[in-house]
Amino acid sequence: MIVALASCAGHRAPSSSLKQPPSIRLNYHTVSRGDTLYSIAWRYGKDFRRLAAINGIKTPYNIYPGQRLKLSGSAPIRTASRPVITPAKTANKPAPSKKVISAKNKKSLTKNSTRQKALTKHTGPIHWRWPARGQVISKFRSGDPLRKGVDIAGEKGESVLAAADGTVIYAGSALRGYGKLLIVKHNEMYLSAYAHNHRLLVKEGNKVKAGQRIAELGSSGTDRDKLHFEIRKNGQPVNPLTYLP
């Protein structure tokens, strides 16, 4: 059963005063009520796939309170037992006939193979859009734990929009310094986050479209009305301004 963190944000304070745990000093995380694998990975700046792999957790990434998760290390090596092969009887068995493939059939097979590859091929880059209207009042700074994204000014109740198509993988107020937070998974590489909301309009598991209203802007976990927006690539914060149009 997936559970979620109890809110760590007590009194209102600027997000700059609420630092994330010093993950470089920690080797383990004990799951609390309300944690999800995604929120833990976000908290420590880890790729959720890597975190799942080193702890031997398979999709849909279920965790439970009290579980101790490694934050670093190698994925466990699984050894598969070889199947026992019994020699088949060949006496009086007719030789297999050779199937003749004509030029027409060969062309058809090639066409079907190409079509199948097209269905499984990556659909291309994500088309990002601005998650809110307003002035950017704080910019991303690489390596600064307090500036992992951008802050966009606004008024309480204004629309917060999905920056791209995706699936909501976290909706809550568990992560310290983020207030009411949404995290959206866009593909296996990119996640985006929308923090300090007044009200969340979608739930975990919901599919969202680019431009869809997913929250109301607010000041939860901070000292003023604003949207804090982050993009993470393979678990690491990247500058949203290099992705937004």
PDB file of C-alpha atoms in Angstrom, residues 129-136 150-155 158-163 193-195 197 211-212 214-218 226-229 244-245:
ATOM      1  CA  ARG A 129       4.466  25.524 -21.676  1.00  0.00           C
ATOM      2  CA  TRP A 130       4.418  28.051 -18.841  1.00  0.00           C
ATOM      3  CA  PRO A 131       2.616  26.733 -15.727  1.00  0.00           C
ATOM      4  CA  ALA A 132       1.426  30.188 -14.602  1.00  0.00           C
ATOM      5  CA  ARG A 133       1.141  33.799 -15.741  1.00  0.00           C
ATOM      6  CA  GLY A 134       3.303  36.156 -13.784  1.00  0.00           C
ATOM      7  CA  GLN A 135       6.746  37.599 -13.317  1.00  0.00           C
ATOM      8  CA  VAL A 136       9.678  35.325 -12.518  1.00  0.00           C
ATOM      9  CA  VAL A 150      11.871  29.229 -10.544  1.00  0.00           C
ATOM     10  CA  ASP A 151       9.364  31.246  -8.526  1.00  0.00           C
ATOM     11  CA  ILE A 152       6.515  32.895 -10.426  1.00  0.00           C
ATOM     12  CA  ALA A 153       4.566  35.696  -8.729  1.00  0.00           C
ATOM     13  CA  GLY A 154       0.780  35.601  -8.677  1.00  0.00           C
ATOM     14  CA  GLU A 155      -2.394  36.098  -6.679  1.00  0.00           C
ATOM     15  CA  GLU A 158      -4.988  32.025  -9.906  1.00  0.00           C
ATOM     16  CA  SER A 159      -4.626  29.026 -12.189  1.00  0.00           C
ATOM     17  CA  VAL A 160      -1.657  26.675 -12.043  1.00  0.00           C
ATOM     18  CA  LEU A 161      -1.404  24.761 -15.323  1.00  0.00           C
ATOM     19  CA  ALA A 162       0.265  21.483 -16.262  1.00  0.00           C
ATOM     20  CA  ALA A 163       3.469  22.356 -18.128  1.00  0.00           C
ATOM     21  CA  ALA A 193       6.746  20.019  -9.682  1.00  0.00           C
ATOM     22  CA  TYR A 194       4.265  22.748  -8.685  1.00  0.00           C
ATOM     23  CA  ALA A 195       4.624  23.989  -5.096  1.00  0.00           C
ATOM     24  CA  ASN A 197      -0.493  25.848  -3.980  1.00  0.00           C
ATOM     25  CA  GLY A 211      -2.419  23.647 -20.148  1.00  0.00           C
ATOM     26  CA  GLN A 212      -4.902  21.837 -17.882  1.00  0.00           C
ATOM     27  CA  ILE A 214      -4.310  21.416 -11.887  1.00  0.00           C
ATOM     28  CA  ALA A 215      -4.124  23.706  -8.848  1.00  0.00           C
ATOM     29  CA  GLU A 216      -4.846  27.144  -7.445  1.00  0.00           C
ATOM     30  CA  LEU A 217      -1.847  29.355  -6.756  1.00  0.00           C
ATOM     31  CA  GLY A 218      -1.211  30.170  -3.102  1.00  0.00           C
ATOM     32  CA  LYS A 226       3.654  32.412  -5.762  1.00  0.00           C
ATOM     33  CA  LEU A 227       4.220  29.246  -7.736  1.00  0.00           C
ATOM     34  CA  HIS A 228       7.500  27.427  -7.276  1.00  0.00           C
ATOM     35  CA  PHE A 229       8.104  25.360 -10.420  1.00  0.00           C
ATOM     36  CA  LEU A 244       9.976  26.891 -21.276  1.00  0.00           C
ATOM     37  CA  PRO A 245       9.094  28.812 -24.457  1.00  0.00           C
TER      38      PRO A 245
END
